[in-house]
mmCIF file of C-alpha atoms in Angstrom:
data_model
loop_
_atom_site.group_PDB
_atom_site.id
_atom_site.type_symbol
_atom_site.label_atom_id
_atom_site.label_comp_id
_atom_site.label_asym_id
_atom_site.label_seq_id
_atom_site.Cartn_x
_atom_site.Cartn_y
_atom_site.Cartn_z
ATOM 1 C CA MET A 23 118.265 -17.859 -160.595
ATOM 2 C CA ILE A 24 119.210 -19.835 -157.493
ATOM 3 C CA THR A 25 122.623 -19.132 -156.042
ATOM 4 C CA SER A 26 123.548 -22.349 -154.294
ATOM 5 C CA LYS A 27 125.006 -22.159 -150.801
ATOM 6 C CA LEU A 28 126.662 -25.528 -151.487
ATOM 7 C CA PRO A 29 127.650 -25.281 -155.167
ATOM 8 C CA ASN A 30 130.112 -28.184 -154.980
ATOM 9 C CA VAL A 31 127.767 -30.634 -153.282
ATOM 10 C CA GLY A 32 125.744 -33.240 -155.157
ATOM 11 C CA THR A 33 124.200 -36.594 -154.287
ATOM 12 C CA THR A 34 126.500 -38.426 -151.882
ATOM 13 C CA ILE A 35 128.559 -41.401 -152.992
ATOM 14 C CA PHE A 36 126.726 -43.485 -150.386
ATOM 15 C CA THR A 37 123.384 -42.835 -152.042
ATOM 16 C CA ARG A 38 124.807 -43.376 -155.534
ATOM 17 C CA MET A 39 126.438 -46.699 -154.686
ATOM 18 C CA SER A 40 123.358 -47.983 -152.853
ATOM 19 C CA GLN A 41 121.241 -47.041 -155.865
ATOM 20 C CA LEU A 42 123.661 -48.819 -158.198
ATOM 21 C CA ALA A 43 123.557 -51.896 -155.963
ATOM 22 C CA ALA A 44 119.760 -51.897 -156.117
ATOM 23 C CA GLU A 45 119.742 -51.439 -159.902
ATOM 24 C CA THR A 46 122.215 -54.268 -160.515
ATOM 25 C CA GLY A 47 121.146 -56.636 -157.745
ATOM 26 C CA ALA A 48 124.610 -56.433 -156.177
ATOM 27 C CA LEU A 49 125.332 -57.145 -152.528
ATOM 28 C CA ASN A 50 125.434 -53.772 -150.809
ATOM 29 C CA LEU A 51 128.621 -53.536 -148.743
ATOM 30 C CA SER A 52 128.856 -49.827 -149.474
ATOM 31 C CA GLN A 53 126.583 -47.841 -147.172
ATOM 32 C CA GLY A 54 127.164 -48.398 -143.465
ATOM 33 C CA PHE A 55 124.102 -50.186 -142.191
ATOM 34 C CA PRO A 56 123.417 -53.752 -140.979
ATOM 35 C CA ASP A 57 121.323 -56.182 -143.002
ATOM 36 C CA PHE A 58 119.961 -57.582 -139.729
ATOM 37 C CA ASP A 59 117.593 -56.114 -137.152
ATOM 38 C CA GLY A 60 118.252 -54.658 -133.751
ATOM 39 C CA PRO A 61 117.369 -56.565 -130.554
ATOM 40 C CA GLN A 62 113.833 -57.946 -130.445
ATOM 41 C CA ALA A 63 113.171 -56.447 -127.011
ATOM 42 C CA LEU A 64 114.125 -53.010 -128.300
ATOM 43 C CA ARG A 65 111.837 -53.295 -131.321
ATOM 44 C CA ASP A 66 108.977 -54.613 -129.206
ATOM 45 C CA ALA A 67 109.337 -51.657 -126.844
ATOM 46 C CA VAL A 68 108.654 -49.185 -129.649
ATOM 47 C CA GLY A 69 105.275 -50.728 -130.412
ATOM 48 C CA GLN A 70 104.404 -50.827 -126.743
ATOM 49 C CA HIS A 71 105.150 -47.140 -126.305
ATOM 50 C CA ILE A 72 103.233 -46.186 -129.434
ATOM 51 C CA ALA A 73 100.251 -48.178 -128.145
ATOM 52 C CA SER A 74 100.648 -46.533 -124.723
ATOM 53 C CA GLY A 75 100.230 -43.073 -126.236
ATOM 54 C CA HIS A 76 103.822 -41.825 -126.175
ATOM 55 C CA ASN A 77 103.359 -40.111 -129.537
ATOM 56 C CA GLN A 78 103.627 -36.389 -128.814
ATOM 57 C CA TYR A 79 106.663 -34.125 -128.607
ATOM 58 C CA SER A 80 109.372 -35.153 -126.208
ATOM 59 C CA PRO A 81 111.270 -32.416 -124.347
ATOM 60 C CA MET A 82 113.558 -30.410 -126.616
ATOM 61 C CA THR A 83 116.630 -31.709 -124.776
ATOM 62 C CA GLY A 84 115.498 -35.331 -124.992
ATOM 63 C CA LEU A 85 113.517 -37.693 -122.822
ATOM 64 C CA PRO A 86 114.856 -37.403 -119.241
ATOM 65 C CA ALA A 87 114.992 -41.175 -118.776
ATOM 66 C CA LEU A 88 117.117 -41.571 -121.913
ATOM 67 C CA ARG A 89 119.476 -38.759 -120.966
ATOM 68 C CA GLN A 90 119.929 -40.417 -117.580
ATOM 69 C CA GLN A 91 120.731 -43.736 -119.228
ATOM 70 C CA VAL A 92 123.340 -42.035 -121.423
ATOM 71 C CA ALA A 93 124.965 -40.460 -118.362
ATOM 72 C CA ALA A 94 124.951 -43.832 -116.570
ATOM 73 C CA LYS A 95 126.541 -45.557 -119.567
ATOM 74 C CA ILE A 96 129.255 -42.894 -119.755
ATOM 75 C CA ALA A 97 130.024 -43.412 -116.070
ATOM 76 C CA ARG A 98 130.306 -47.181 -116.560
ATOM 77 C CA SER A 99 132.291 -47.012 -119.786
ATOM 78 C CA TYR A 100 134.667 -44.122 -119.132
ATOM 79 C CA GLY A 101 134.492 -43.314 -115.426
ATOM 80 C CA ALA A 102 133.306 -39.812 -116.304
ATOM 81 C CA GLN A 103 130.460 -38.044 -114.535
ATOM 82 C CA VAL A 104 128.203 -35.879 -116.716
ATOM 83 C CA ASP A 105 124.969 -34.134 -115.771
ATOM 84 C CA ALA A 106 122.030 -35.607 -117.673
ATOM 85 C CA ASP A 107 120.114 -32.320 -117.493
ATOM 86 C CA THR A 108 122.800 -29.812 -118.479
ATOM 87 C CA GLU A 109 125.289 -31.845 -120.558
ATOM 88 C CA VAL A 110 123.342 -34.498 -122.542
ATOM 89 C CA THR A 111 121.131 -33.669 -125.544
ATOM 90 C CA ILE A 112 119.245 -36.242 -127.637
ATOM 91 C CA THR A 113 119.197 -35.462 -131.365
ATOM 92 C CA PRO A 114 117.646 -36.943 -134.528
ATOM 93 C CA GLY A 115 120.913 -38.606 -135.515
ATOM 94 C CA ALA A 116 124.607 -37.923 -134.996
ATOM 95 C CA THR A 117 124.874 -35.972 -138.264
ATOM 96 C CA GLN A 118 122.329 -33.460 -136.956
ATOM 97 C CA ALA A 119 124.274 -33.232 -133.694
ATOM 98 C CA ILE A 120 127.467 -32.419 -135.594
ATOM 99 C CA PHE A 121 125.648 -29.831 -137.701
ATOM 100 C CA CYS A 122 124.199 -28.094 -134.642
ATOM 101 C CA ALA A 123 127.532 -28.076 -132.813
ATOM 102 C CA ILE A 124 129.217 -26.440 -135.785
ATOM 103 C CA GLN A 125 126.455 -23.866 -136.220
ATOM 104 C CA ALA A 126 126.593 -23.065 -132.494
ATOM 105 C CA VAL A 127 130.198 -21.867 -132.396
ATOM 106 C CA ILE A 128 131.514 -21.287 -135.933
ATOM 107 C CA HIS A 129 131.237 -17.774 -137.366
ATOM 108 C CA ALA A 130 132.024 -16.303 -140.771
ATOM 109 C CA GLY A 131 135.732 -16.497 -141.478
ATOM 110 C CA ASP A 132 136.486 -19.163 -138.857
ATOM 111 C CA GLU A 133 138.628 -22.143 -139.809
ATOM 112 C CA VAL A 134 137.868 -25.758 -138.865
ATOM 113 C CA ILE A 135 140.566 -28.411 -139.103
ATOM 114 C CA VAL A 136 139.428 -31.797 -140.408
ATOM 115 C CA PHE A 137 141.551 -34.885 -140.933
ATOM 116 C CA ASP A 138 141.445 -36.510 -144.357
ATOM 117 C CA PRO A 139 140.004 -38.969 -145.106
ATOM 118 C CA CYS A 140 136.976 -37.563 -143.268
ATOM 119 C CA TYR A 141 133.222 -38.060 -143.108
ATOM 120 C CA ASP A 142 131.457 -36.118 -145.812
ATOM 121 C CA SER A 143 129.019 -34.093 -143.671
ATOM 122 C CA TYR A 144 131.689 -32.048 -141.883
ATOM 123 C CA GLU A 145 132.637 -29.624 -144.629
ATOM 124 C CA PRO A 146 129.130 -28.667 -145.852
ATOM 125 C CA SER A 147 128.129 -27.945 -142.252
ATOM 126 C CA VAL A 148 131.145 -25.688 -141.810
ATOM 127 C CA GLU A 149 130.476 -23.887 -145.074
ATOM 128 C CA LEU A 150 126.833 -23.258 -144.132
ATOM 129 C CA ALA A 151 128.102 -21.606 -140.938
ATOM 130 C CA GLY A 152 130.337 -19.312 -143.003
ATOM 131 C CA GLY A 153 133.528 -21.096 -142.022
ATOM 132 C CA ARG A 154 136.245 -22.814 -144.012
ATOM 133 C CA CYS A 155 137.696 -26.301 -143.610
ATOM 134 C CA VAL A 156 141.450 -26.762 -143.461
ATOM 135 C CA HIS A 157 142.298 -30.327 -144.448
ATOM 136 C CA VAL A 158 145.150 -32.167 -142.741
ATOM 137 C CA GLN A 159 146.000 -35.531 -144.251
ATOM 138 C CA LEU A 160 146.372 -38.521 -141.955
ATOM 139 C CA GLY A 161 149.269 -40.944 -142.393
ATOM 140 C CA LEU A 162 149.024 -43.048 -145.531
ATOM 141 C CA ASP A 163 149.900 -46.334 -143.831
ATOM 142 C CA ASP A 164 148.213 -46.164 -140.430
ATOM 143 C CA PHE A 165 145.907 -43.116 -140.713
ATOM 144 C CA SER A 166 147.523 -41.548 -137.652
ATOM 145 C CA ILE A 167 147.715 -37.797 -136.969
ATOM 146 C CA ASP A 168 150.802 -36.065 -138.350
ATOM 147 C CA TRP A 169 151.428 -33.640 -135.501
ATOM 148 C CA GLN A 170 153.714 -31.373 -137.482
ATOM 149 C CA LYS A 171 151.090 -31.024 -140.216
ATOM 150 C CA LEU A 172 148.467 -30.257 -137.588
ATOM 151 C CA GLU A 173 150.628 -27.616 -135.910
ATOM 152 C CA ASP A 174 151.384 -26.042 -139.285
ATOM 153 C CA ALA A 175 147.648 -25.882 -140.051
ATOM 154 C CA LEU A 176 146.825 -23.895 -136.915
ATOM 155 C CA SER A 177 146.249 -20.182 -137.369
ATOM 156 C CA PRO A 178 144.666 -17.310 -135.433
ATOM 157 C CA ARG A 179 141.450 -18.134 -137.338
ATOM 158 C CA THR A 180 141.343 -21.794 -136.195
ATOM 159 C CA ARG A 181 138.187 -22.159 -134.126
ATOM 160 C CA MET A 182 137.556 -25.913 -134.157
ATOM 161 C CA ILE A 183 139.184 -29.306 -134.719
ATOM 162 C CA ILE A 184 137.024 -32.320 -135.615
ATOM 163 C CA LEU A 185 138.238 -35.692 -134.364
ATOM 164 C CA ASN A 186 136.818 -39.067 -135.352
ATOM 165 C CA SER A 187 137.723 -42.208 -133.422
ATOM 166 C CA PRO A 188 137.128 -45.016 -134.210
ATOM 167 C CA HIS A 189 137.779 -43.498 -137.597
ATOM 168 C CA ASN A 190 135.545 -43.820 -140.637
ATOM 169 C CA PRO A 191 136.682 -45.041 -143.163
ATOM 170 C CA SER A 192 139.979 -46.484 -141.857
ATOM 171 C CA GLY A 193 139.030 -47.924 -138.455
ATOM 172 C CA ALA A 194 142.066 -46.255 -136.858
ATOM 173 C CA LEU A 195 141.961 -45.321 -133.173
ATOM 174 C CA ILE A 196 143.202 -42.300 -131.234
ATOM 175 C CA SER A 197 145.258 -43.149 -128.142
ATOM 176 C CA ARG A 198 145.352 -41.426 -124.755
ATOM 177 C CA ALA A 199 148.873 -40.220 -125.543
ATOM 178 C CA GLU A 200 147.573 -38.561 -128.694
ATOM 179 C CA LEU A 201 144.776 -36.826 -126.769
ATOM 180 C CA ASP A 202 147.397 -35.588 -124.303
ATOM 181 C CA GLN A 203 149.476 -34.282 -127.187
ATOM 182 C CA LEU A 204 146.454 -32.489 -128.661
ATOM 183 C CA ALA A 205 145.678 -30.936 -125.285
ATOM 184 C CA ARG A 206 149.221 -29.547 -125.061
ATOM 185 C CA LEU A 207 149.068 -28.226 -128.605
ATOM 186 C CA ILE A 208 145.854 -26.230 -128.141
ATOM 187 C CA ALA A 209 146.147 -25.423 -124.433
ATOM 188 C CA ASP A 210 146.557 -21.676 -124.960
ATOM 189 C CA ARG A 211 144.298 -21.359 -127.998
ATOM 190 C CA ASP A 212 140.601 -20.551 -128.277
ATOM 191 C CA ILE A 213 139.722 -23.768 -130.107
ATOM 192 C CA TYR A 214 136.671 -26.021 -129.718
ATOM 193 C CA LEU A 215 136.524 -29.735 -130.503
ATOM 194 C CA ILE A 216 133.974 -32.059 -131.994
ATOM 195 C CA SER A 217 134.766 -35.661 -131.140
ATOM 196 C CA ASP A 218 132.786 -37.911 -133.477
ATOM 197 C CA GLU A 219 132.605 -41.180 -131.536
ATOM 198 C CA VAL A 220 129.655 -42.885 -133.211
ATOM 199 C CA TYR A 221 131.587 -46.189 -133.353
ATOM 200 C CA GLU A 222 132.692 -45.946 -129.708
ATOM 201 C CA HIS A 223 131.630 -49.516 -128.868
ATOM 202 C CA LEU A 224 133.080 -51.096 -132.015
ATOM 203 C CA VAL A 225 136.704 -51.421 -130.897
ATOM 204 C CA PHE A 226 138.449 -54.766 -131.212
ATOM 205 C CA ASP A 227 141.227 -57.021 -129.917
ATOM 206 C CA GLY A 228 140.712 -56.035 -126.291
ATOM 207 C CA VAL A 229 141.715 -52.418 -126.870
ATOM 208 C CA PRO A 230 139.570 -49.896 -124.958
ATOM 209 C CA HIS A 231 138.005 -46.928 -126.706
ATOM 210 C CA VAL A 232 139.687 -43.709 -125.583
ATOM 211 C CA SER A 233 136.956 -41.086 -125.362
ATOM 212 C CA VAL A 234 137.351 -37.341 -125.064
ATOM 213 C CA LEU A 235 134.783 -37.732 -122.264
ATOM 214 C CA SER A 236 137.550 -39.301 -120.168
ATOM 215 C CA HIS A 237 139.980 -36.409 -120.819
ATOM 216 C CA PRO A 238 138.817 -33.474 -118.628
ATOM 217 C CA GLU A 239 141.112 -30.911 -120.215
ATOM 218 C CA LEU A 240 139.770 -31.611 -123.716
ATOM 219 C CA TYR A 241 136.173 -32.223 -122.651
ATOM 220 C CA ASP A 242 136.020 -28.683 -121.272
ATOM 221 C CA ARG A 243 135.997 -27.451 -124.887
ATOM 222 C CA ALA A 244 134.334 -30.377 -126.664
ATOM 223 C CA PHE A 245 131.118 -31.640 -128.169
ATOM 224 C CA VAL A 246 131.209 -35.457 -127.995
ATOM 225 C CA VAL A 247 128.811 -37.094 -130.459
ATOM 226 C CA SER A 248 127.534 -40.670 -130.566
ATOM 227 C CA SER A 249 124.811 -42.753 -132.188
ATOM 228 C CA PHE A 250 122.149 -45.103 -130.855
ATOM 229 C CA GLY A 251 121.671 -46.268 -134.439
ATOM 230 C CA LYS A 252 125.205 -47.652 -134.690
ATOM 231 C CA THR A 253 125.219 -49.120 -131.181
ATOM 232 C CA TYR A 254 121.823 -50.850 -131.339
ATOM 233 C CA HIS A 255 121.746 -51.862 -135.056
ATOM 234 C CA VAL A 256 118.909 -49.430 -135.864
ATOM 235 C CA THR A 257 120.480 -46.853 -138.180
ATOM 236 C CA GLY A 258 117.071 -46.022 -139.679
ATOM 237 C CA TRP A 259 115.893 -44.668 -136.337
ATOM 238 C CA LYS A 260 118.248 -41.687 -136.846
ATOM 239 C CA THR A 261 118.680 -41.084 -133.126
ATOM 240 C CA GLY A 262 121.907 -39.867 -131.557
ATOM 241 C CA TYR A 263 123.185 -37.643 -128.804
ATOM 242 C CA VAL A 264 125.782 -35.038 -127.980
ATOM 243 C CA VAL A 265 127.508 -34.523 -124.646
ATOM 244 C CA ALA A 266 129.159 -31.198 -123.868
ATOM 245 C CA PRO A 267 129.912 -28.954 -120.875
ATOM 246 C CA PRO A 268 126.913 -26.858 -119.755
ATOM 247 C CA ALA A 269 127.934 -23.636 -121.519
ATOM 248 C CA LEU A 270 128.505 -25.408 -124.844
ATOM 249 C CA THR A 271 125.350 -27.492 -124.412
ATOM 250 C CA ALA A 272 123.329 -24.298 -123.936
ATOM 251 C CA GLU A 273 124.620 -22.925 -127.248
ATOM 252 C CA LEU A 274 124.057 -26.209 -129.056
ATOM 253 C CA ARG A 275 120.463 -26.386 -127.816
ATOM 254 C CA LYS A 276 119.759 -22.894 -129.146
ATOM 255 C CA VAL A 277 120.433 -24.257 -132.635
ATOM 256 C CA HIS A 278 118.953 -27.726 -132.122
ATOM 257 C CA GLN A 279 115.558 -26.363 -131.073
ATOM 258 C CA TYR A 280 115.179 -24.601 -134.436
ATOM 259 C CA VAL A 281 116.504 -27.432 -136.590
ATOM 260 C CA SER A 282 114.302 -30.258 -135.333
ATOM 261 C CA PHE A 283 113.214 -29.182 -131.834
ATOM 262 C CA CYS A 284 113.259 -32.778 -130.569
ATOM 263 C CA GLY A 285 113.787 -36.404 -131.493
ATOM 264 C CA VAL A 286 111.166 -39.096 -132.098
ATOM 265 C CA THR A 287 109.368 -39.750 -128.813
ATOM 266 C CA PRO A 288 108.515 -43.512 -128.834
ATOM 267 C CA LEU A 289 112.021 -44.375 -130.024
ATOM 268 C CA GLN A 290 113.496 -42.512 -127.061
ATOM 269 C CA TYR A 291 111.223 -44.360 -124.632
ATOM 270 C CA ALA A 292 112.212 -47.693 -126.169
ATOM 271 C CA LEU A 293 115.925 -46.924 -126.029
ATOM 272 C CA ALA A 294 115.680 -45.826 -122.397
ATOM 273 C CA ASP A 295 113.895 -49.052 -121.477
ATOM 274 C CA PHE A 296 116.372 -51.245 -123.334
ATOM 275 C CA MET A 297 119.454 -49.490 -121.968
ATOM 276 C CA SER A 298 118.122 -49.866 -118.437
ATOM 277 C CA ALA A 299 117.248 -53.552 -118.848
ATOM 278 C CA HIS A 300 120.274 -54.565 -120.950
ATOM 279 C CA PRO A 301 123.413 -52.611 -119.993
ATOM 280 C CA GLU A 302 125.418 -55.637 -121.104
ATOM 281 C CA HIS A 303 124.611 -54.882 -124.764
ATOM 282 C CA VAL A 304 127.413 -52.354 -125.156
ATOM 283 C CA GLU A 305 129.853 -54.644 -123.363
ATOM 284 C CA GLU A 306 129.092 -57.475 -125.771
ATOM 285 C CA LEU A 307 129.192 -55.324 -128.911
ATOM 286 C CA PRO A 308 132.986 -55.412 -129.506
ATOM 287 C CA GLY A 309 132.986 -59.212 -129.503
ATOM 288 C CA PHE A 310 129.899 -59.349 -131.711
ATOM 289 C CA TYR A 311 131.458 -57.221 -134.448
ATOM 290 C CA GLN A 312 134.977 -58.591 -134.029
ATOM 291 C CA ALA A 313 133.604 -62.024 -134.882
ATOM 292 C CA LYS A 314 132.182 -60.563 -138.100
ATOM 293 C CA ARG A 315 135.455 -58.796 -138.886
ATOM 294 C CA ASP A 316 137.489 -61.947 -138.296
ATOM 295 C CA LEU A 317 135.160 -64.090 -140.382
ATOM 296 C CA PHE A 318 135.169 -61.629 -143.265
ATOM 297 C CA CYS A 319 138.940 -61.214 -143.225
ATOM 298 C CA ASP A 320 139.458 -64.992 -143.096
ATOM 299 C CA LEU A 321 137.127 -65.377 -146.062
ATOM 300 C CA LEU A 322 139.007 -62.673 -147.997
ATOM 301 C CA ASN A 323 142.483 -64.078 -147.315
ATOM 302 C CA PRO A 324 142.518 -66.200 -150.525
ATOM 303 C CA SER A 325 141.649 -63.130 -152.624
ATOM 304 C CA ARG A 326 144.070 -60.849 -154.441
ATOM 305 C CA PHE A 327 143.079 -57.907 -152.244
ATOM 306 C CA THR A 328 145.582 -56.869 -149.592
ATOM 307 C CA PHE A 329 144.469 -55.576 -146.199
ATOM 308 C CA LYS A 330 145.079 -55.394 -142.471
ATOM 309 C CA PRO A 331 142.125 -56.153 -140.164
ATOM 310 C CA VAL A 332 140.673 -52.899 -138.858
ATOM 311 C CA ALA A 333 141.004 -51.859 -135.217
ATOM 312 C CA GLY A 334 137.475 -50.422 -134.994
ATOM 313 C CA THR A 335 134.195 -49.541 -136.789
ATOM 314 C CA TYR A 336 132.403 -52.039 -139.039
ATOM 315 C CA PHE A 337 134.328 -51.106 -142.185
ATOM 316 C CA GLN A 338 137.249 -52.942 -143.746
ATOM 317 C CA LEU A 339 139.568 -51.225 -146.221
ATOM 318 C CA VAL A 340 141.076 -53.360 -148.967
ATOM 319 C CA ASP A 341 143.793 -52.470 -151.483
ATOM 320 C CA TYR A 342 143.077 -53.611 -155.040
ATOM 321 C CA SER A 343 146.473 -52.713 -156.556
ATOM 322 C CA ARG A 344 147.137 -56.327 -157.561
ATOM 323 C CA ILE A 345 143.801 -56.594 -159.364
ATOM 324 C CA ARG A 346 143.038 -53.441 -161.375
ATOM 325 C CA PRO A 347 145.771 -50.841 -160.817
ATOM 326 C CA ASP A 348 144.607 -49.181 -164.039
ATOM 327 C CA LEU A 349 141.334 -48.054 -162.383
ATOM 328 C CA ASN A 350 140.890 -45.200 -159.948
ATOM 329 C CA ASP A 351 138.869 -46.161 -156.910
ATOM 330 C CA VAL A 352 135.585 -44.631 -158.134
ATOM 331 C CA ASP A 353 135.786 -46.618 -161.354
ATOM 332 C CA MET A 354 136.844 -49.681 -159.369
ATOM 333 C CA ALA A 355 133.795 -49.397 -157.114
ATOM 334 C CA VAL A 356 131.511 -49.195 -160.152
ATOM 335 C CA TRP A 357 133.323 -52.107 -161.828
ATOM 336 C CA LEU A 358 133.019 -54.285 -158.722
ATOM 337 C CA THR A 359 129.317 -53.511 -158.496
ATOM 338 C CA ARG A 360 128.441 -54.033 -162.157
ATOM 339 C CA GLU A 361 130.791 -56.880 -163.026
ATOM 340 C CA HIS A 362 131.154 -58.775 -159.761
ATOM 341 C CA GLY A 363 128.019 -57.991 -157.777
ATOM 342 C CA VAL A 364 129.541 -56.316 -154.702
ATOM 343 C CA ALA A 365 129.002 -52.610 -153.991
ATOM 344 C CA THR A 366 131.786 -50.770 -152.145
ATOM 345 C CA ILE A 367 132.774 -47.183 -151.343
ATOM 346 C CA PRO A 368 135.852 -45.565 -152.950
ATOM 347 C CA VAL A 369 138.073 -44.008 -150.275
ATOM 348 C CA SER A 370 139.056 -40.987 -152.398
ATOM 349 C CA VAL A 371 135.641 -39.399 -151.738
ATOM 350 C CA PHE A 372 136.717 -38.832 -148.124
ATOM 351 C CA TYR A 373 139.638 -36.598 -149.230
ATOM 352 C CA GLN A 374 139.905 -33.028 -150.449
ATOM 353 C CA ALA A 375 142.989 -34.100 -152.440
ATOM 354 C CA PRO A 376 143.266 -37.907 -152.675
ATOM 355 C CA PRO A 377 146.819 -39.292 -152.444
ATOM 356 C CA ALA A 378 148.251 -40.175 -155.831
ATOM 357 C CA GLY A 379 148.224 -43.892 -156.527
ATOM 358 C CA GLN A 380 146.048 -44.866 -153.568
ATOM 359 C CA ARG A 381 143.930 -47.893 -154.497
ATOM 360 C CA LEU A 382 141.497 -48.478 -151.615
ATOM 361 C CA VAL A 383 137.808 -49.303 -151.323
ATOM 362 C CA ARG A 384 135.729 -49.642 -148.154
ATOM 363 C CA LEU A 385 133.612 -52.696 -147.375
ATOM 364 C CA CYS A 386 130.951 -52.821 -144.631
ATOM 365 C CA PHE A 387 130.941 -56.069 -142.627
ATOM 366 C CA ALA A 388 127.862 -55.249 -140.524
ATOM 367 C CA LYS A 389 126.103 -58.049 -142.347
ATOM 368 C CA ARG A 390 124.709 -61.513 -141.744
ATOM 369 C CA GLU A 391 127.153 -64.401 -142.070
ATOM 370 C CA GLU A 392 125.548 -65.601 -145.294
ATOM 371 C CA THR A 393 125.937 -62.124 -146.819
ATOM 372 C CA LEU A 394 129.626 -61.993 -145.880
ATOM 373 C CA ARG A 395 130.237 -65.476 -147.275
ATOM 374 C CA GLU A 396 128.515 -64.667 -150.548
ATOM 375 C CA ALA A 397 130.377 -61.371 -150.922
ATOM 376 C CA ALA A 398 133.743 -62.972 -150.172
ATOM 377 C CA GLU A 399 133.058 -65.737 -152.681
ATOM 378 C CA LYS A 400 132.462 -63.124 -155.383
ATOM 379 C CA LEU A 401 135.542 -61.119 -154.408
ATOM 380 C CA CYS A 402 137.872 -64.124 -154.235
ATOM 381 C CA VAL A 403 137.327 -65.102 -157.865
ATOM 382 C CA ILE A 404 138.383 -61.720 -159.280
#
């Protein structure tokens, strides 16, 4: 008999909803990926590097040229100086980076604070390390941190706090004042941080992204994770990176080298080339996705859904209380897919204990204009 190490884990809701969309022919606004390709120059570079023979293992830490481009981007974006050799590690996706960071520092009996609603990979990674997640619920209206709840959740066993800004699924942002408050709260405690910043360049309305990389006091104890897939519209490349102080990077790399050893070599070459030639890409990204957000929200305004345009990410939450208050959000997501041809994600799956009466689903607007128009047309007639 197999004794499962993850007895409460099954197929993710993202996989299930994408499968249901495929089965029913629905528009897939559930899983977070674009229905358009990344930049042509980036895609062309991959073929060129494959043809040039860049097909063997890259260094375990990542291609030097790519690590240097990451460090240069961080300097431009946040005014922070990091060492490409000792602080930047390229990984096969941000989820793997988060897993390795957790395995590097969490021991049996340790507690990790996560903020609900939270990304679904955090807790299984903690459990596989022998730790336990302590769930702190974000504010119901604005998904902000309740500082009293966070302080109450701290214990002598707290070893890590996982932040996520811009926040999936809500799009909420963490401010500099909030990072300062966190720094004061944990100043005298032996607590590490993971800052999940995979949507760092998808922040709207002229508001800058506040990165832990720009907060020296917090960075000293942090693993900061990001994603080339999200930034360059190539989620299927599963390439990300983690930035951490040298001592933490050394521990992370001990785990990383036995999980995957390295990332995919020609993809790293292509990303390094593109980042060097087109540094403006990340500067243009907020405007690119804000235009999609604004279009989608304008198209949804005549509907019976209620919502507030998100501050970041490429997800929009909508409240369906005026449409089918009799359905929980999982049933609502299935109903929307089967009966109205639009696949969504129920927000309750991001909670340990979903708030009573919450009626929210998540829609991905990283789609072509025609996809957004067709989806909105279907949603506005409900």
